[in-house]
Amino acid sequence: MTPSNEFVTVGTGPVSFEDVVAVARRDARIVLEPQSLAGVDATRRIIDSLAEDADPHYGISTGFGALATTFITPDRRAQLQASLVRSHAAGSGPEVEREVVRALMLLRLSTLMTGRTGVRPATAETYAAVLNAQITPVVHEYGSLGCSGDLAPLAHCALVVMGEGQARDATGTLLGGGDALAAAGIAPVVLAEKEGLALINGTDGMLGMLVLALDDLARLLTTADIAAAMSVEALLGTDAAFAADLQQLRPQLGQADSAANLRRLLHGSALLASHAGPEDTSVQDAYSLRCAPQVHGAARDTAAHAALVAGRELASAIDNPVVTVDGRVSSNGNFHGAPLGYVLDFLAIASADVASMSERRTDRHLDASRSKGLPPFLAHEVGVDSGLMIAQYTAAGIVSELKRLAAPASVDSIPSSAMQEDHVSMGWHAARKLRRSLDGLGRVLAIEIMTAARSLDLRAPLTPAAATGAVRDLVRTVAAGPGHDRFLSPEIEGVVGLVVSGAVCLAAGSGLA
């Protein structure tokens, strides 16, 4: 285990987007704010006083869900909380990615530290210790309905904190939860009243995946502008439609950013200059070229709206019941994942559409009737070589899948818990399919960039702009230029790696939105 040199402080206030990414993806270490821990302790004393009350209080001295009216005697309450976690850790299917589990655990810890859940300080400290030890509970793909929050995924995490279940250590080795804690010198938590509920009632899984998706989209939507610029240039298009005064006639914020990116990327292009005079008979480019700022910009605006929702959720204390600031313990419905489910679905729609436009540009490179002088399929020896014909097939297949993934999960609801939970958000499923959508979008953009890079080479001796030329040169480090047919899959994967790592954005230079 290599300790991270990054630290994230978790207290009463919200963690930031960057905090989530740092803990989830870079193993940043967590420090708990002492003043906030004192607030957690003060709230816990309210729970302790209610636990001694002869009147029933939900989640403290009663059962859960449809069993909320069943009174539980003091000697059975520790078992009640442990039984809750064990029974709710009912996931199935493949393991969820390590970064997702770390994100959801950080977000649950952030809610615990608000002092609104009633847990003991030691429980919050154990969550931080597990994350700092890089222990990752095994969470499964299926189990959450997004209401009451992400019950099953969070229960799998709580089970490991109790010293049960399964986890992977810092090396990725699968261990029993108790063994993983023991190896790290962490004592298991014995849950007290209310704590089982506090550890599993939250939107943390879907929120964590939303924050990670927004981090990915910031890179992918800039990459989409880069890919479009390379295609406009290589297909002898024009940048005239991207002019600032034209964009101002429709003051959509994302569109303006995308158009500005395209203008900067294409600045100084000898290829564009070569046909910019009156001898150019082109009236206007196809939509997939000319309307790139409109489509990419709409996706940017959708991401901006999703970020607003995510920011509000990061500032939330999601639990049921909650301990209010004035000391009441009150049931509520804030765990319902609809706000997150909607925007997760919106982003899947936007991702599918950006990928669809990219694939259409790729296809134009390969069609001799529309590519303005490029060889069919960009083949080296037409008839003998197939060029990049099947790379476009791959992109088309991915786009078809992305269209299916764009069907919203949040409009579905299957009642559960004997009709107590009779309307659920399916936000977890919206988040899971968005992760697949973003993976597909990155691959489709990589294929367009690889294709456009070959087209730019075939336009020699005319040269591209400095930014697009730098990206073409970067592509050449993992994929060779024009030539006879060769094994394409490794080259595609190489360019995918450049897209996912952000290397394409870095090569294009600074100043891009």
Short mmCIF file of C-alpha atoms in Angstrom, two decimals:
data_model
loop_
_atom_site.label_atom_id
_atom_site.label_comp_id
_atom_site.label_asym_id
_atom_site.label_seq_id
_atom_site.Cartn_x
_atom_site.Cartn_y
_atom_site.Cartn_z
CA MET A 1 0.00 0.00 0.00
CA THR A 2 1.40 3.38 -0.99
CA PRO A 3 -0.01 6.16 1.23
CA SER A 4 -1.37 9.13 -0.66
CA ASN A 5 0.10 12.57 -0.01
CA GLU A 6 -3.34 14.14 -0.51
CA PHE A 7 -5.67 14.85 2.40
CA VAL A 8 -9.39 15.58 2.48
CA THR A 9 -10.96 17.07 5.61
CA VAL A 10 -14.48 15.85 6.36
CA GLY A 11 -16.63 17.88 8.70
CA THR A 12 -20.09 19.32 9.08
CA GLY A 13 -20.01 21.04 5.68
CA PRO A 14 -20.16 19.30 2.32
CA VAL A 15 -17.22 17.63 0.65
CA SER A 16 -16.42 19.04 -2.79
CA PHE A 17 -16.51 17.40 -6.21
CA GLU A 18 -12.71 17.37 -6.15
CA ASP A 19 -12.71 15.78 -2.68
CA VAL A 20 -14.83 12.89 -3.98
CA VAL A 21 -12.58 12.37 -6.99
CA ALA A 22 -9.44 12.58 -4.84
CA VAL A 23 -10.62 9.93 -2.38
CA ALA A 24 -12.24 7.67 -4.97
CA ARG A 25 -9.60 7.78 -7.67
CA ARG A 26 -6.38 8.89 -5.99
CA ASP A 27 -6.75 7.35 -2.50
CA ALA A 28 -6.54 10.69 -0.72
CA ARG A 29 -6.47 10.25 3.05
CA ILE A 30 -9.31 11.48 5.24
CA VAL A 31 -9.01 13.73 8.26
CA LEU A 32 -12.07 14.21 10.46
CA GLU A 33 -12.64 17.73 11.73
CA PRO A 34 -12.51 17.67 15.57
CA GLN A 35 -15.24 20.29 16.05
CA SER A 36 -17.59 18.30 13.84
CA LEU A 37 -16.84 15.12 15.78
CA ALA A 38 -17.89 16.96 18.91
CA GLY A 39 -21.17 17.79 17.19
CA VAL A 40 -21.64 14.13 16.30
CA ASP A 41 -21.17 13.26 19.96
CA ALA A 42 -23.71 15.86 21.07
CA THR A 43 -26.33 14.48 18.72
CA ARG A 44 -25.61 10.95 19.86
CA ARG A 45 -26.60 11.94 23.39
CA ILE A 46 -30.10 12.77 22.06
CA ILE A 47 -30.39 9.24 20.64
CA ASP A 48 -29.20 7.74 23.91
CA SER A 49 -31.88 9.62 25.83
CA LEU A 50 -34.60 8.44 23.44
CA ALA A 51 -33.35 4.86 23.71
CA GLU A 52 -34.26 5.00 27.40
CA ASP A 53 -37.76 6.34 26.69
CA ALA A 54 -40.68 3.94 27.22
CA ASP A 55 -42.39 5.39 24.12
CA PRO A 56 -41.34 3.83 20.78
CA HIS A 57 -39.12 5.83 18.40
CA TYR A 58 -38.61 4.67 14.80
CA GLY A 59 -35.24 3.13 14.16
CA ILE A 60 -34.23 3.44 17.80
CA SER A 61 -36.68 1.21 19.62
CA THR A 62 -38.78 -0.12 16.72
CA GLY A 63 -38.39 -2.33 13.68
CA PHE A 64 -37.96 -0.95 10.18
CA GLY A 65 -39.98 -0.37 7.04
CA ALA A 66 -43.23 -2.31 7.20
CA LEU A 67 -42.24 -3.39 10.75
CA ALA A 68 -42.00 0.21 12.01
CA THR A 69 -44.74 -0.33 14.62
CA THR A 70 -43.00 -3.27 16.30
CA PHE A 71 -41.44 -2.28 19.66
CA ILE A 72 -37.99 -3.74 20.37
CA THR A 73 -36.81 -4.18 23.96
CA PRO A 74 -33.40 -2.71 24.96
CA ASP A 75 -31.69 -6.11 25.24
CA ARG A 76 -32.47 -6.88 21.56
CA ARG A 77 -31.55 -3.57 19.95
CA ALA A 78 -27.91 -4.32 19.14
CA GLN A 79 -29.10 -7.47 17.39
CA LEU A 80 -31.78 -5.40 15.65
CA GLN A 81 -29.20 -3.06 14.13
CA ALA A 82 -26.83 -5.87 13.11
CA SER A 83 -29.72 -7.87 11.67
CA LEU A 84 -30.78 -4.87 9.63
CA VAL A 85 -27.37 -4.60 7.99
CA ARG A 86 -26.99 -8.35 7.44
CA SER A 87 -30.42 -8.72 5.85
CA HIS A 88 -29.99 -5.66 3.64
CA ALA A 89 -26.58 -6.80 2.35
CA ALA A 90 -28.41 -8.81 -0.28
CA GLY A 91 -26.64 -7.71 -3.45
CA SER A 92 -25.96 -9.98 -6.40
CA GLY A 93 -23.91 -9.98 -9.54
CA PRO A 94 -20.47 -8.63 -10.44
CA GLU A 95 -18.44 -6.50 -8.06
CA VAL A 96 -18.88 -2.76 -8.36
CA GLU A 97 -15.75 -0.79 -9.22
CA ARG A 98 -13.38 0.17 -6.41
CA GLU A 99 -13.70 3.90 -7.10
CA VAL A 100 -17.48 3.73 -6.80
CA VAL A 101 -17.30 1.99 -3.42
CA ARG A 102 -14.78 4.51 -2.12
CA ALA A 103 -16.94 7.40 -3.32
CA LEU A 104 -20.11 6.08 -1.69
CA MET A 105 -18.29 5.37 1.60
CA LEU A 106 -16.85 8.90 1.66
CA LEU A 107 -20.29 10.38 1.03
CA ARG A 108 -21.88 8.27 3.78
CA LEU A 109 -19.10 9.42 6.12
CA SER A 110 -19.76 13.02 5.11
CA THR A 111 -23.41 12.63 6.12
CA LEU A 112 -22.45 10.97 9.41
CA MET A 113 -20.22 13.97 10.17
CA THR A 114 -23.10 16.43 9.76
CA GLY A 115 -24.32 15.40 13.19
CA ARG A 116 -27.82 14.78 11.88
CA THR A 117 -27.76 10.96 11.92
CA GLY A 118 -27.17 10.13 15.58
CA VAL A 119 -24.21 7.78 15.18
CA ARG A 120 -21.40 7.65 17.71
CA PRO A 121 -18.11 9.41 16.88
CA ALA A 122 -16.32 6.03 16.97
CA THR A 123 -18.46 4.78 14.10
CA ALA A 124 -17.52 7.73 11.90
CA GLU A 125 -13.88 7.27 12.87
CA THR A 126 -14.01 3.62 11.82
CA TYR A 127 -15.40 4.56 8.41
CA ALA A 128 -12.50 6.97 7.93
CA ALA A 129 -10.01 4.31 9.08
CA VAL A 130 -11.36 1.77 6.59
CA LEU A 131 -11.02 4.24 3.72
CA ASN A 132 -7.53 5.29 4.83
CA ALA A 133 -6.46 1.64 5.01
CA GLN A 134 -7.68 1.28 1.40
CA ILE A 135 -10.03 -1.54 2.38
CA THR A 136 -12.81 -1.84 -0.20
CA PRO A 137 -15.98 -3.71 0.77
CA VAL A 138 -17.36 -5.98 -1.94
CA VAL A 139 -20.51 -4.34 -3.33
CA HIS A 140 -22.55 -6.01 -6.05
CA GLU A 141 -24.12 -4.67 -9.24
CA TYR A 142 -27.72 -5.46 -8.30
CA GLY A 143 -29.63 -4.74 -5.11
CA SER A 144 -30.44 -1.05 -4.99
CA LEU A 145 -33.78 0.43 -6.06
CA GLY A 146 -32.62 3.95 -5.23
CA CYS A 147 -35.12 4.20 -2.37
CA SER A 148 -34.67 4.18 0.57
CA GLY A 149 -31.47 5.31 -1.01
CA ASP A 150 -28.86 2.72 -1.93
CA LEU A 151 -29.74 0.28 0.84
CA ALA A 152 -28.01 -2.88 -0.35
CA PRO A 153 -24.72 -1.31 -1.52
CA LEU A 154 -24.41 0.70 1.69
CA ALA A 155 -25.29 -2.38 3.77
CA HIS A 156 -22.41 -4.32 2.20
CA CYS A 157 -20.07 -1.52 3.31
CA ALA A 158 -21.55 -1.41 6.82
CA LEU A 159 -21.20 -5.19 7.08
CA VAL A 160 -17.43 -4.92 6.61
CA VAL A 161 -17.25 -2.14 9.21
CA MET A 162 -18.92 -4.65 11.55
CA GLY A 163 -16.16 -7.16 10.75
CA GLU A 164 -18.33 -9.31 8.49
CA GLY A 165 -18.93 -9.68 4.75
CA GLN A 166 -16.14 -9.53 2.20
CA ALA A 167 -13.60 -6.90 1.26
CA ARG A 168 -10.49 -6.36 -0.80
CA ASP A 169 -7.37 -5.03 0.84
CA ALA A 170 -5.02 -2.43 -0.59
CA THR A 171 -3.44 -5.06 -2.88
CA GLY A 172 -6.81 -6.21 -4.20
CA THR A 173 -6.75 -9.50 -2.28
CA LEU A 174 -10.21 -10.79 -1.34
CA LEU A 175 -10.61 -11.29 2.42
CA GLY A 176 -13.33 -11.72 4.98
CA GLY A 177 -14.35 -8.36 6.41
CA GLY A 178 -13.05 -9.25 9.87
CA ASP A 179 -9.68 -10.37 8.49
CA ALA A 180 -9.32 -7.19 6.44
CA LEU A 181 -9.98 -5.04 9.52
CA ALA A 182 -7.66 -7.09 11.71
CA ALA A 183 -4.81 -6.83 9.21
CA ALA A 184 -5.18 -3.05 9.30
CA GLY A 185 -5.49 -2.91 13.10
CA ILE A 186 -9.09 -1.67 13.00
CA ALA A 187 -11.59 -2.83 15.63
CA PRO A 188 -15.03 -3.83 14.24
CA VAL A 189 -17.99 -1.66 15.19
CA VAL A 190 -20.75 -3.11 17.36
CA LEU A 191 -23.76 -1.11 16.23
CA ALA A 192 -25.85 0.78 18.77
CA GLU A 193 -29.39 2.12 18.44
CA LYS A 194 -30.12 3.97 15.19
CA GLU A 195 -26.67 3.26 13.69
CA GLY A 196 -27.73 0.50 11.31
CA LEU A 197 -30.26 2.83 9.72
CA ALA A 198 -27.76 5.68 9.58
CA LEU A 199 -25.24 3.55 7.71
CA ILE A 200 -27.58 2.40 4.94
CA ASN A 201 -30.16 5.16 4.33
CA GLY A 202 -28.53 7.36 1.71
CA THR A 203 -28.20 8.30 -1.93
CA ASP A 204 -24.42 7.92 -1.72
CA GLY A 205 -23.95 5.29 -4.43
CA MET A 206 -25.85 7.16 -7.12
CA LEU A 207 -24.37 10.50 -6.01
CA GLY A 208 -20.83 9.12 -6.03
CA MET A 209 -21.30 7.78 -9.55
CA LEU A 210 -22.80 11.11 -10.65
CA VAL A 211 -19.81 13.06 -9.35
CA LEU A 212 -17.38 10.66 -11.02
CA ALA A 213 -19.39 10.85 -14.26
CA LEU A 214 -19.23 14.64 -14.24
CA ASP A 215 -15.45 14.42 -13.82
CA ASP A 216 -15.32 12.12 -16.85
CA LEU A 217 -17.69 14.27 -18.90
CA ALA A 218 -15.64 17.40 -18.37
CA ARG A 219 -12.83 15.62 -20.20
CA LEU A 220 -14.97 13.80 -22.78
CA LEU A 221 -16.92 16.85 -23.94
CA THR A 222 -13.69 18.77 -24.51
CA THR A 223 -12.41 15.71 -26.36
CA ALA A 224 -15.56 15.76 -28.50
CA ASP A 225 -14.74 19.34 -29.57
CA ILE A 226 -11.19 18.25 -30.41
CA ALA A 227 -12.46 15.32 -32.48
CA ALA A 228 -14.92 17.57 -34.31
CA ALA A 229 -12.22 20.12 -35.06
CA MET A 230 -9.98 17.43 -36.54
CA SER A 231 -12.86 16.20 -38.69
CA VAL A 232 -13.85 19.68 -39.90
CA GLU A 233 -10.26 20.26 -40.91
CA ALA A 234 -9.58 16.89 -42.53
CA LEU A 235 -12.91 16.91 -44.42
CA LEU A 236 -12.18 20.37 -45.81
CA GLY A 237 -14.99 21.96 -43.89
CA THR A 238 -15.21 25.55 -42.71
CA ASP A 239 -14.96 27.24 -39.36
CA ALA A 240 -17.13 30.16 -40.53
CA ALA A 241 -20.22 28.75 -38.81
CA PHE A 242 -18.41 28.87 -35.46
CA ALA A 243 -17.93 32.65 -35.54
CA ALA A 244 -18.60 34.37 -32.22
CA ASP A 245 -21.20 36.78 -33.61
CA LEU A 246 -23.22 33.88 -35.02
CA GLN A 247 -23.09 32.07 -31.70
CA GLN A 248 -24.27 35.19 -29.86
CA LEU A 249 -27.48 35.10 -31.85
CA ARG A 250 -28.35 32.03 -29.78
CA PRO A 251 -26.92 32.67 -26.32
CA GLN A 252 -26.77 29.10 -25.06
CA LEU A 253 -23.83 28.89 -22.67
CA GLY A 254 -22.53 25.44 -23.57
CA GLN A 255 -22.81 26.16 -27.28
CA ALA A 256 -20.70 29.30 -26.88
CA ASP A 257 -17.99 27.34 -25.03
CA SER A 258 -17.92 24.60 -27.64
CA ALA A 259 -17.76 27.05 -30.55
CA ALA A 260 -14.94 28.94 -28.83
CA ASN A 261 -13.06 25.67 -28.46
CA LEU A 262 -13.47 24.91 -32.16
CA ARG A 263 -12.25 28.37 -33.15
CA ARG A 264 -9.17 28.02 -30.98
CA LEU A 265 -8.43 24.48 -32.14
CA LEU A 266 -8.66 25.43 -35.82
CA HIS A 267 -6.77 28.70 -35.58
CA GLY A 268 -3.95 28.92 -38.10
CA SER A 269 -4.93 25.83 -40.07
CA ALA A 270 -3.33 25.70 -43.50
CA LEU A 271 -5.89 23.09 -44.45
CA LEU A 272 -8.79 25.47 -43.81
CA ALA A 273 -6.98 28.32 -45.51
CA SER A 274 -6.39 26.19 -48.60
CA HIS A 275 -10.05 26.30 -49.60
CA ALA A 276 -11.31 29.42 -47.85
CA GLY A 277 -11.32 31.65 -50.94
CA PRO A 278 -14.09 32.33 -53.46
CA GLU A 279 -13.07 29.26 -55.43
CA ASP A 280 -14.57 27.05 -52.71
CA THR A 281 -17.95 25.90 -54.02
CA SER A 282 -19.15 24.51 -50.66
CA VAL A 283 -22.17 26.40 -49.38
CA GLN A 284 -22.40 24.82 -45.94
CA ASP A 285 -21.15 21.74 -44.18
CA ALA A 286 -23.22 18.74 -43.10
CA TYR A 287 -24.87 18.99 -39.71
CA SER A 288 -22.40 16.63 -38.01
CA LEU A 289 -19.71 19.24 -38.73
CA ARG A 290 -21.59 22.54 -38.72
CA CYS A 291 -23.81 21.82 -35.70
CA ALA A 292 -21.14 20.36 -33.42
CA PRO A 293 -21.30 23.36 -31.02
CA GLN A 294 -25.07 23.05 -30.78
CA VAL A 295 -25.01 19.35 -29.85
CA HIS A 296 -21.84 19.39 -27.76
CA GLY A 297 -23.06 22.58 -26.11
CA ALA A 298 -26.41 21.07 -25.19
CA ALA A 299 -24.54 18.20 -23.54
CA ARG A 300 -22.43 20.74 -21.64
CA ASP A 301 -25.54 22.51 -20.41
CA THR A 302 -27.03 19.18 -19.33
CA ALA A 303 -23.86 18.43 -17.37
CA ALA A 304 -24.01 21.89 -15.79
CA HIS A 305 -27.57 21.22 -14.61
CA ALA A 306 -26.53 17.82 -13.26
CA ALA A 307 -23.66 19.49 -11.39
CA LEU A 308 -26.12 21.87 -9.71
CA VAL A 309 -28.19 18.91 -8.51
CA ALA A 310 -25.08 17.03 -7.38
CA GLY A 311 -23.81 20.08 -5.50
CA ARG A 312 -27.06 20.36 -3.58
CA GLU A 313 -26.94 16.65 -2.75
CA LEU A 314 -23.36 16.96 -1.50
CA ALA A 315 -24.65 19.59 0.93
CA SER A 316 -27.44 17.28 2.15
CA ALA A 317 -27.77 15.10 5.24
CA ILE A 318 -29.64 12.06 3.96
CA ASP A 319 -30.94 9.67 6.58
CA ASN A 320 -34.26 8.44 7.97
CA PRO A 321 -35.05 9.35 10.62
CA VAL A 322 -32.83 12.41 11.07
CA VAL A 323 -31.98 14.38 14.18
CA THR A 324 -32.93 17.98 13.45
CA VAL A 325 -30.95 20.99 14.61
CA ASP A 326 -33.50 21.61 17.39
CA GLY A 327 -33.18 18.01 18.61
CA ARG A 328 -36.25 16.36 17.11
CA VAL A 329 -35.96 12.87 15.63
CA SER A 330 -38.14 12.94 12.56
CA SER A 331 -38.97 10.60 9.70
CA ASN A 332 -38.68 12.03 6.19
CA GLY A 333 -38.40 11.07 2.54
CA ASN A 334 -35.11 12.74 1.62
CA PHE A 335 -33.55 9.38 0.74
CA HIS A 336 -35.65 9.16 -2.44
CA GLY A 337 -33.27 9.24 -5.40
CA ALA A 338 -35.47 11.00 -7.97
CA PRO A 339 -33.36 14.20 -8.23
CA LEU A 340 -30.28 12.15 -8.99
CA GLY A 341 -32.03 9.53 -11.10
CA TYR A 342 -33.38 12.16 -13.46
CA VAL A 343 -30.05 13.87 -14.16
CA LEU A 344 -28.22 10.55 -14.45
CA ASP A 345 -30.70 9.63 -17.19
CA PHE A 346 -30.34 13.06 -18.81
CA LEU A 347 -26.58 12.56 -19.04
CA ALA A 348 -26.99 9.15 -20.67
CA ILE A 349 -29.18 10.79 -23.33
CA ALA A 350 -26.61 13.52 -23.93
CA SER A 351 -23.74 11.01 -24.10
CA ALA A 352 -25.58 8.91 -26.68
CA ASP A 353 -26.25 11.93 -28.86
CA VAL A 354 -22.68 13.25 -28.76
CA ALA A 355 -21.43 9.76 -29.65
CA SER A 356 -23.98 9.50 -32.47
CA MET A 357 -22.76 12.73 -34.04
CA SER A 358 -19.15 11.61 -33.69
CA GLU A 359 -19.86 8.32 -35.47
CA ARG A 360 -21.49 10.23 -38.34
CA ARG A 361 -18.33 12.30 -38.77
CA THR A 362 -16.23 9.13 -38.75
CA ASP A 363 -18.39 7.70 -41.49
CA ARG A 364 -17.87 10.80 -43.66
CA HIS A 365 -14.10 10.26 -43.62
CA LEU A 366 -14.57 6.78 -45.07
CA ASP A 367 -17.12 7.54 -47.80
CA ALA A 368 -15.34 8.64 -50.97
CA SER A 369 -18.50 10.36 -52.22
CA ARG A 370 -18.48 12.71 -49.20
CA SER A 371 -14.85 12.96 -48.08
CA LYS A 372 -13.71 15.46 -50.74
CA GLY A 373 -10.92 13.47 -52.30
CA LEU A 374 -9.88 10.98 -49.65
CA PRO A 375 -9.52 7.32 -50.69
CA PRO A 376 -12.40 4.96 -49.91
CA PHE A 377 -12.21 3.86 -46.25
CA LEU A 378 -8.85 5.67 -46.10
CA ALA A 379 -7.35 2.46 -47.52
CA HIS A 380 -3.74 2.37 -48.66
CA GLU A 381 -4.38 0.14 -51.68
CA VAL A 382 -8.06 0.33 -52.53
CA GLY A 383 -9.51 -3.13 -53.17
CA VAL A 384 -6.70 -4.93 -51.42
CA ASP A 385 -6.95 -3.00 -48.16
CA SER A 386 -10.09 -2.29 -46.13
CA GLY A 387 -8.57 0.64 -44.29
CA LEU A 388 -10.68 1.80 -41.36
CA MET A 389 -13.95 0.32 -42.65
CA ILE A 390 -14.53 -1.92 -39.65
CA ALA A 391 -13.43 0.68 -37.12
CA GLN A 392 -16.59 2.53 -38.14
CA TYR A 393 -18.58 -0.67 -37.59
CA THR A 394 -17.24 -0.77 -34.05
CA ALA A 395 -18.28 2.84 -33.46
CA ALA A 396 -21.72 2.17 -34.93
CA GLY A 397 -22.22 -0.86 -32.70
CA ILE A 398 -21.31 1.16 -29.62
CA VAL A 399 -23.65 3.99 -30.62
CA SER A 400 -26.49 1.50 -31.02
CA GLU A 401 -25.82 0.28 -27.50
CA LEU A 402 -25.70 3.84 -26.16
CA LYS A 403 -29.11 4.53 -27.64
CA ARG A 404 -30.51 1.59 -25.68
CA LEU A 405 -28.77 2.82 -22.53
CA ALA A 406 -30.38 6.23 -23.05
CA ALA A 407 -33.78 4.74 -22.21
CA PRO A 408 -34.46 6.20 -18.75
CA ALA A 409 -34.31 4.05 -15.64
CA SER A 410 -35.96 6.71 -13.49
CA VAL A 411 -39.40 6.28 -15.05
CA ASP A 412 -39.57 2.71 -13.80
CA SER A 413 -40.72 1.71 -10.34
CA ILE A 414 -41.31 -1.68 -8.78
CA PRO A 415 -42.92 -1.49 -5.32
CA SER A 416 -41.13 -3.16 -2.43
CA SER A 417 -41.33 -3.73 1.35
CA ALA A 418 -44.96 -4.87 1.37
CA MET A 419 -45.99 -1.66 -0.46
CA GLN A 420 -44.41 0.58 2.19
CA GLU A 421 -41.85 1.59 -0.43
CA ASP A 422 -44.38 1.79 -3.23
CA HIS A 423 -42.50 4.22 -5.47
CA VAL A 424 -38.76 3.91 -6.02
CA SER A 425 -36.29 5.94 -8.10
CA MET A 426 -34.07 3.34 -9.77
CA GLY A 427 -31.33 5.97 -9.50
CA TRP A 428 -28.65 3.35 -8.88
CA HIS A 429 -29.51 1.68 -12.18
CA ALA A 430 -29.47 5.04 -13.95
CA ALA A 431 -25.97 5.56 -12.59
CA ARG A 432 -24.77 2.09 -13.54
CA LYS A 433 -25.87 2.47 -17.15
CA LEU A 434 -24.39 5.98 -17.34
CA ARG A 435 -20.98 4.52 -16.49
CA ARG A 436 -21.33 2.17 -19.46
CA SER A 437 -22.50 5.06 -21.62
CA LEU A 438 -19.44 7.15 -20.81
CA ASP A 439 -17.15 4.23 -21.54
CA GLY A 440 -18.81 3.90 -24.95
CA LEU A 441 -18.63 7.63 -25.65
CA GLY A 442 -14.90 7.63 -25.00
CA ARG A 443 -14.42 4.74 -27.41
CA VAL A 444 -16.47 6.35 -30.17
CA LEU A 445 -14.54 9.61 -29.84
CA ALA A 446 -11.26 7.69 -29.90
CA ILE A 447 -12.24 6.04 -33.20
CA GLU A 448 -13.12 9.43 -34.70
CA ILE A 449 -9.80 10.91 -33.55
CA MET A 450 -7.86 7.94 -34.96
CA THR A 451 -9.76 8.24 -38.25
CA ALA A 452 -9.35 12.01 -38.49
CA ALA A 453 -5.64 11.67 -37.75
CA ARG A 454 -5.25 9.39 -40.77
CA SER A 455 -7.27 11.79 -42.92
CA LEU A 456 -5.03 14.67 -41.86
CA ASP A 457 -1.97 12.64 -42.87
CA LEU A 458 -3.53 11.95 -46.25
CA ARG A 459 -4.02 15.69 -46.84
CA ALA A 460 -0.24 16.28 -46.84
CA PRO A 461 1.53 18.48 -47.77
CA LEU A 462 -1.22 20.71 -46.36
CA THR A 463 -0.80 20.97 -42.62
CA PRO A 464 -3.31 21.10 -39.77
CA ALA A 465 -3.56 23.72 -37.05
CA ALA A 466 -1.06 23.56 -34.22
CA ALA A 467 -3.58 22.10 -31.75
CA THR A 468 -5.05 19.44 -34.02
CA GLY A 469 -1.61 18.63 -35.37
CA ALA A 470 -0.37 18.01 -31.83
CA VAL A 471 -3.23 15.59 -31.23
CA ARG A 472 -2.47 13.83 -34.52
CA ASP A 473 1.17 13.48 -33.42
CA LEU A 474 0.04 12.07 -30.07
CA VAL A 475 -2.10 9.49 -31.85
CA ARG A 476 0.96 8.43 -33.80
CA THR A 477 2.59 7.29 -30.56
CA VAL A 478 0.06 4.45 -30.28
CA ALA A 479 -1.30 4.06 -33.82
CA ALA A 480 0.72 4.11 -37.04
CA GLY A 481 -0.19 6.38 -39.96
CA PRO A 482 -1.55 5.40 -43.37
CA GLY A 483 -0.34 2.11 -44.77
CA HIS A 484 -1.38 -1.42 -45.57
CA ASP A 485 -3.95 -3.10 -43.35
CA ARG A 486 -2.78 -4.25 -39.93
CA PHE A 487 -4.22 -5.45 -36.63
CA LEU A 488 -6.44 -2.50 -35.69
CA SER A 489 -7.77 -3.40 -32.26
CA PRO A 490 -4.58 -2.57 -30.31
CA GLU A 491 -4.41 0.80 -32.05
CA ILE A 492 -8.02 1.59 -31.17
CA GLU A 493 -7.40 0.64 -27.55
CA GLY A 494 -4.26 2.77 -27.54
CA VAL A 495 -6.20 5.85 -28.63
CA VAL A 496 -8.97 5.02 -26.14
CA GLY A 497 -6.29 5.15 -23.45
CA LEU A 498 -5.20 8.59 -24.62
CA VAL A 499 -8.80 9.83 -24.45
CA VAL A 500 -9.55 8.35 -21.04
CA SER A 501 -6.30 9.57 -19.46
CA GLY A 502 -6.87 13.12 -20.68
CA ALA A 503 -3.73 13.05 -22.81
CA VAL A 504 -5.70 14.17 -25.89
CA CYS A 505 -6.93 17.27 -24.05
CA LEU A 506 -3.43 18.04 -22.81
CA ALA A 507 -1.96 17.69 -26.29
CA ALA A 508 -4.50 20.15 -27.69
CA GLY A 509 -3.15 22.79 -25.33
CA SER A 510 -4.48 25.17 -22.74
CA GLY A 511 -7.42 27.52 -23.01
CA LEU A 512 -10.13 24.98 -23.83
CA ALA A 513 -13.41 25.07 -21.93
#
